[in-house]
């Protein structure tokens, strides 16, 4: 009897712990469901960016259910244009105010033109690989990736401005902006990948992960070459202002040359 009491006590404690874990899991699930049902005011223009960043699953849920697609597309497009324009304005300051105004227009054009070029292939991959996502849902997801990229670029703009006023060299500033936009692009595409995964789990539609892997490389190459075609964004101090430079070469060779020149004594 003396040995049986400790065993019963241990079993009782195990049962209580298991019950608490189940209760905690239920509460967490209920809390998550509540975050997916946000009031309409949460998606109003003043709160849109904060809601988008704080509750991405609520956004993906509405996309999966085809709610507010038109509203989302307009606000993502507008927010991306404003934030990328702001970053382009700061980027071009190194080459003067005229270059700054030109870059303010060209940087949003870079991302949105890349999206437009790659959207048809993304939609066709979507059909071929078996996913049933509609065209409007894909457009919103791509705009979400661009918008997230724009938010990260804008948040890192003070860092770029700091190095610019410290008298950093032209080649250093070029590589710094390339690094910032690469990081921002990876975060944006990572957010989009999370959205595709969520839609797969939410709707049971197949193929979205495969689509992303096939399309990501294409998007990166087109975006990089588009940035080369629309250059300059910063403006070389020893060259006169040009809206566009002659087309020739490619982005990847130019980055390697810039890195080599930066490392020269």
PDB file of N, CA and C in Angstrom, residues 194-246:
ATOM      1  N   UNK A 194       5.557  31.948 -47.357  1.00  0.00           N
ATOM      2  CA  UNK A 194       4.702  31.608 -46.231  1.00  0.00           C
ATOM      3  C   UNK A 194       3.233  31.691 -46.599  1.00  0.00           C
ATOM      4  N   UNK A 195       2.886  32.683 -47.418  1.00  0.00           N
ATOM      5  CA  UNK A 195       1.503  32.797 -47.868  1.00  0.00           C
ATOM      6  C   UNK A 195       1.077  31.630 -48.739  1.00  0.00           C
ATOM      7  N   UNK A 196       1.953  31.203 -49.633  1.00  0.00           N
ATOM      8  CA  UNK A 196       1.641  30.054 -50.483  1.00  0.00           C
ATOM      9  C   UNK A 196       1.461  28.784 -49.661  1.00  0.00           C
ATOM     10  N   UNK A 197       2.326  28.615 -48.658  1.00  0.00           N
ATOM     11  CA  UNK A 197       2.204  27.444 -47.795  1.00  0.00           C
ATOM     12  C   UNK A 197       0.887  27.482 -47.013  1.00  0.00           C
ATOM     13  N   UNK A 198       0.542  28.676 -46.530  1.00  0.00           N
ATOM     14  CA  UNK A 198      -0.703  28.821 -45.771  1.00  0.00           C
ATOM     15  C   UNK A 198      -1.910  28.506 -46.649  1.00  0.00           C
ATOM     16  N   UNK A 199      -1.901  28.989 -47.889  1.00  0.00           N
ATOM     17  CA  UNK A 199      -3.015  28.722 -48.789  1.00  0.00           C
ATOM     18  C   UNK A 199      -3.124  27.233 -49.105  1.00  0.00           C
ATOM     19  N   UNK A 200      -1.975  26.568 -49.209  1.00  0.00           N
ATOM     20  CA  UNK A 200      -1.998  25.126 -49.455  1.00  0.00           C
ATOM     21  C   UNK A 200      -2.685  24.394 -48.308  1.00  0.00           C
ATOM     22  N   UNK A 201      -2.332  24.763 -47.080  1.00  0.00           N
ATOM     23  CA  UNK A 201      -2.918  24.116 -45.907  1.00  0.00           C
ATOM     24  C   UNK A 201      -4.378  24.510 -45.716  1.00  0.00           C
ATOM     25  N   UNK A 202      -4.694  25.752 -46.051  1.00  0.00           N
ATOM     26  CA  UNK A 202      -6.045  26.273 -45.816  1.00  0.00           C
ATOM     27  C   UNK A 202      -7.060  25.716 -46.799  1.00  0.00           C
ATOM     28  N   UNK A 203      -6.664  25.625 -48.054  1.00  0.00           N
ATOM     29  CA  UNK A 203      -7.600  25.262 -49.109  1.00  0.00           C
ATOM     30  C   UNK A 203      -7.400  23.856 -49.650  1.00  0.00           C
ATOM     31  N   UNK A 204      -6.266  23.226 -49.297  1.00  0.00           N
ATOM     32  CA  UNK A 204      -6.002  21.896 -49.814  1.00  0.00           C
ATOM     33  C   UNK A 204      -5.555  21.897 -51.261  1.00  0.00           C
ATOM     34  N   UNK A 205      -5.259  23.065 -51.808  1.00  0.00           N
ATOM     35  CA  UNK A 205      -4.797  23.158 -53.195  1.00  0.00           C
ATOM     36  C   UNK A 205      -3.330  22.759 -53.268  1.00  0.00           C
ATOM     37  N   UNK A 206      -2.950  22.088 -54.331  1.00  0.00           N
ATOM     38  CA  UNK A 206      -1.600  21.538 -54.426  1.00  0.00           C
ATOM     39  C   UNK A 206      -0.745  22.364 -55.382  1.00  0.00           C
ATOM     40  N   UNK A 207       0.545  22.172 -55.286  1.00  0.00           N
ATOM     41  CA  UNK A 207       1.455  22.705 -56.275  1.00  0.00           C
ATOM     42  C   UNK A 207       2.066  24.044 -55.953  1.00  0.00           C
ATOM     43  N   UNK A 208       1.583  24.757 -54.931  1.00  0.00           N
ATOM     44  CA  UNK A 208       2.059  26.120 -54.699  1.00  0.00           C
ATOM     45  C   UNK A 208       3.533  26.168 -54.324  1.00  0.00           C
ATOM     46  N   UNK A 209       3.998  25.246 -53.497  1.00  0.00           N
ATOM     47  CA  UNK A 209       5.414  25.230 -53.120  1.00  0.00           C
ATOM     48  C   UNK A 209       6.296  24.978 -54.342  1.00  0.00           C
ATOM     49  N   UNK A 210       5.887  24.065 -55.200  1.00  0.00           N
ATOM     50  CA  UNK A 210       6.659  23.775 -56.403  1.00  0.00           C
ATOM     51  C   UNK A 210       6.714  24.998 -57.310  1.00  0.00           C
ATOM     52  N   UNK A 211       5.593  25.711 -57.412  1.00  0.00           N
ATOM     53  CA  UNK A 211       5.549  26.907 -58.238  1.00  0.00           C
ATOM     54  C   UNK A 211       6.593  27.894 -57.766  1.00  0.00           C
ATOM     55  N   UNK A 212       6.654  28.103 -56.470  1.00  0.00           N
ATOM     56  CA  UNK A 212       7.559  29.101 -55.916  1.00  0.00           C
ATOM     57  C   UNK A 212       9.014  28.752 -56.231  1.00  0.00           C
ATOM     58  N   UNK A 213       9.383  27.500 -56.091  1.00  0.00           N
ATOM     59  CA  UNK A 213      10.772  27.106 -56.330  1.00  0.00           C
ATOM     60  C   UNK A 213      11.172  27.309 -57.784  1.00  0.00           C
ATOM     61  N   UNK A 214      10.268  26.976 -58.710  1.00  0.00           N
ATOM     62  CA  UNK A 214      10.575  27.143 -60.123  1.00  0.00           C
ATOM     63  C   UNK A 214      10.656  28.618 -60.500  1.00  0.00           C
ATOM     64  N   UNK A 215       9.779  29.413 -59.923  1.00  0.00           N
ATOM     65  CA  UNK A 215       9.618  30.795 -60.359  1.00  0.00           C
ATOM     66  C   UNK A 215      10.601  31.753 -59.693  1.00  0.00           C
ATOM     67  N   UNK A 216      11.087  31.404 -58.496  1.00  0.00           N
ATOM     68  CA  UNK A 216      11.938  32.305 -57.726  1.00  0.00           C
ATOM     69  C   UNK A 216      13.206  32.686 -58.490  1.00  0.00           C
ATOM     70  N   UNK A 217      13.871  31.712 -59.095  1.00  0.00           N
ATOM     71  CA  UNK A 217      15.097  31.982 -59.836  1.00  0.00           C
ATOM     72  C   UNK A 217      14.828  32.912 -61.016  1.00  0.00           C
ATOM     73  N   UNK A 218      13.740  32.672 -61.716  1.00  0.00           N
ATOM     74  CA  UNK A 218      13.374  33.525 -62.848  1.00  0.00           C
ATOM     75  C   UNK A 218      13.139  34.963 -62.387  1.00  0.00           C
ATOM     76  N   UNK A 219      12.420  35.128 -61.296  1.00  0.00           N
ATOM     77  CA  UNK A 219      12.109  36.461 -60.767  1.00  0.00           C
ATOM     78  C   UNK A 219      13.392  37.200 -60.381  1.00  0.00           C
ATOM     79  N   UNK A 220      14.315  36.494 -59.734  1.00  0.00           N
ATOM     80  CA  UNK A 220      15.560  37.118 -59.293  1.00  0.00           C
ATOM     81  C   UNK A 220      16.406  37.565 -60.488  1.00  0.00           C
ATOM     82  N   UNK A 221      16.500  36.736 -61.515  1.00  0.00           N
ATOM     83  CA  UNK A 221      17.315  37.080 -62.687  1.00  0.00           C
ATOM     84  C   UNK A 221      16.706  38.260 -63.446  1.00  0.00           C
ATOM     85  N   UNK A 222      15.390  38.219 -63.647  1.00  0.00           N
ATOM     86  CA  UNK A 222      14.721  39.312 -64.364  1.00  0.00           C
ATOM     87  C   UNK A 222      14.847  40.621 -63.584  1.00  0.00           C
ATOM     88  N   UNK A 223      14.652  40.552 -62.256  1.00  0.00           N
ATOM     89  CA  UNK A 223      14.757  41.760 -61.439  1.00  0.00           C
ATOM     90  C   UNK A 223      16.152  42.354 -61.478  1.00  0.00           C
ATOM     91  N   UNK A 224      17.167  41.501 -61.402  1.00  0.00           N
ATOM     92  CA  UNK A 224      18.544  41.991 -61.437  1.00  0.00           C
ATOM     93  C   UNK A 224      18.849  42.657 -62.768  1.00  0.00           C
ATOM     94  N   UNK A 225      18.448  42.025 -63.874  1.00  0.00           N
ATOM     95  CA  UNK A 225      18.742  42.604 -65.188  1.00  0.00           C
ATOM     96  C   UNK A 225      17.908  43.862 -65.438  1.00  0.00           C
ATOM     97  N   UNK A 226      16.685  43.898 -64.904  1.00  0.00           N
ATOM     98  CA  UNK A 226      15.866  45.096 -65.049  1.00  0.00           C
ATOM     99  C   UNK A 226      16.516  46.283 -64.342  1.00  0.00           C
ATOM    100  N   UNK A 227      17.128  46.035 -63.181  1.00  0.00           N
ATOM    101  CA  UNK A 227      17.815  47.115 -62.467  1.00  0.00           C
ATOM    102  C   UNK A 227      18.998  47.635 -63.288  1.00  0.00           C
ATOM    103  N   UNK A 228      19.635  46.750 -64.065  1.00  0.00           N
ATOM    104  CA  UNK A 228      20.756  47.167 -64.915  1.00  0.00           C
ATOM    105  C   UNK A 228      20.251  48.009 -66.081  1.00  0.00           C
ATOM    106  N   UNK A 229      19.110  47.636 -66.645  1.00  0.00           N
ATOM    107  CA  UNK A 229      18.548  48.383 -67.772  1.00  0.00           C
ATOM    108  C   UNK A 229      18.105  49.788 -67.351  1.00  0.00           C
ATOM    109  N   UNK A 230      17.545  49.918 -66.150  1.00  0.00           N
ATOM    110  CA  UNK A 230      17.015  51.200 -65.679  1.00  0.00           C
ATOM    111  C   UNK A 230      18.065  52.068 -64.992  1.00  0.00           C
ATOM    112  N   UNK A 231      19.314  51.592 -64.889  1.00  0.00           N
ATOM    113  CA  UNK A 231      20.343  52.361 -64.211  1.00  0.00           C
ATOM    114  C   UNK A 231      20.571  53.687 -64.926  1.00  0.00           C
ATOM    115  N   UNK A 232      21.124  54.714 -64.261  1.00  0.00           N
ATOM    116  CA  UNK A 232      21.647  54.713 -62.888  1.00  0.00           C
ATOM    117  C   UNK A 232      20.575  55.060 -61.862  1.00  0.00           C
ATOM    118  N   UNK A 233      20.760  54.523 -60.672  1.00  0.00           N
ATOM    119  CA  UNK A 233      19.905  54.870 -59.542  1.00  0.00           C
ATOM    120  C   UNK A 233      20.630  55.776 -58.544  1.00  0.00           C
ATOM    121  N   UNK A 234      21.962  55.707 -58.534  1.00  0.00           N
ATOM    122  CA  UNK A 234      22.741  56.519 -57.598  1.00  0.00           C
ATOM    123  C   UNK A 234      23.402  57.685 -58.318  1.00  0.00           C
ATOM    124  N   UNK A 235      24.001  57.435 -59.446  1.00  0.00           N
ATOM    125  CA  UNK A 235      24.655  58.486 -60.205  1.00  0.00           C
ATOM    126  C   UNK A 235      26.127  58.607 -59.851  1.00  0.00           C
ATOM    127  N   UNK A 236      26.989  58.247 -60.786  1.00  0.00           N
ATOM    128  CA  UNK A 236      28.430  58.324 -60.544  1.00  0.00           C
ATOM    129  C   UNK A 236      28.858  59.784 -60.473  1.00  0.00           C
ATOM    130  N   UNK A 237      29.679  60.141 -59.491  1.00  0.00           N
ATOM    131  CA  UNK A 237      30.070  61.551 -59.323  1.00  0.00           C
ATOM    132  C   UNK A 237      30.888  62.106 -60.480  1.00  0.00           C
ATOM    133  N   UNK A 238      31.567  61.250 -61.249  1.00  0.00           N
ATOM    134  CA  UNK A 238      32.412  61.718 -62.349  1.00  0.00           C
ATOM    135  C   UNK A 238      31.725  61.642 -63.708  1.00  0.00           C
ATOM    136  N   UNK A 239      30.387  61.418 -63.700  1.00  0.00           N
ATOM    137  CA  UNK A 239      29.642  61.322 -64.952  1.00  0.00           C
ATOM    138  C   UNK A 239      28.481  62.298 -64.932  1.00  0.00           C
ATOM    139  N   UNK A 240      28.096  62.864 -66.100  1.00  0.00           N
ATOM    140  CA  UNK A 240      26.941  63.759 -66.146  1.00  0.00           C
ATOM    141  C   UNK A 240      25.642  62.987 -65.900  1.00  0.00           C
ATOM    142  N   UNK A 241      24.582  63.711 -65.538  1.00  0.00           N
ATOM    143  CA  UNK A 241      23.298  63.070 -65.274  1.00  0.00           C
ATOM    144  C   UNK A 241      22.752  62.431 -66.538  1.00  0.00           C
ATOM    145  N   UNK A 242      22.268  61.187 -66.380  1.00  0.00           N
ATOM    146  CA  UNK A 242      21.599  60.468 -67.461  1.00  0.00           C
ATOM    147  C   UNK A 242      20.362  59.789 -66.888  1.00  0.00           C
ATOM    148  N   UNK A 243      19.262  59.891 -67.620  1.00  0.00           N
ATOM    149  CA  UNK A 243      18.073  59.159 -67.162  1.00  0.00           C
ATOM    150  C   UNK A 243      18.318  57.657 -67.301  1.00  0.00           C
ATOM    151  N   UNK A 244      18.838  57.252 -68.443  1.00  0.00           N
ATOM    152  CA  UNK A 244      19.213  55.858 -68.677  1.00  0.00           C
ATOM    153  C   UNK A 244      20.592  55.835 -69.323  1.00  0.00           C
ATOM    154  N   UNK A 245      21.350  54.805 -69.025  1.00  0.00           N
ATOM    155  CA  UNK A 245      22.635  54.613 -69.679  1.00  0.00           C
ATOM    156  C   UNK A 245      22.484  53.622 -70.830  1.00  0.00           C
ATOM    157  N   UNK A 246      23.418  53.613 -71.763  1.00  0.00           N
ATOM    158  CA  UNK A 246      23.335  52.664 -72.878  1.00  0.00           C
ATOM    159  C   UNK A 246      23.259  51.220 -72.374  1.00  0.00           C
TER     160      UNK A 246
END
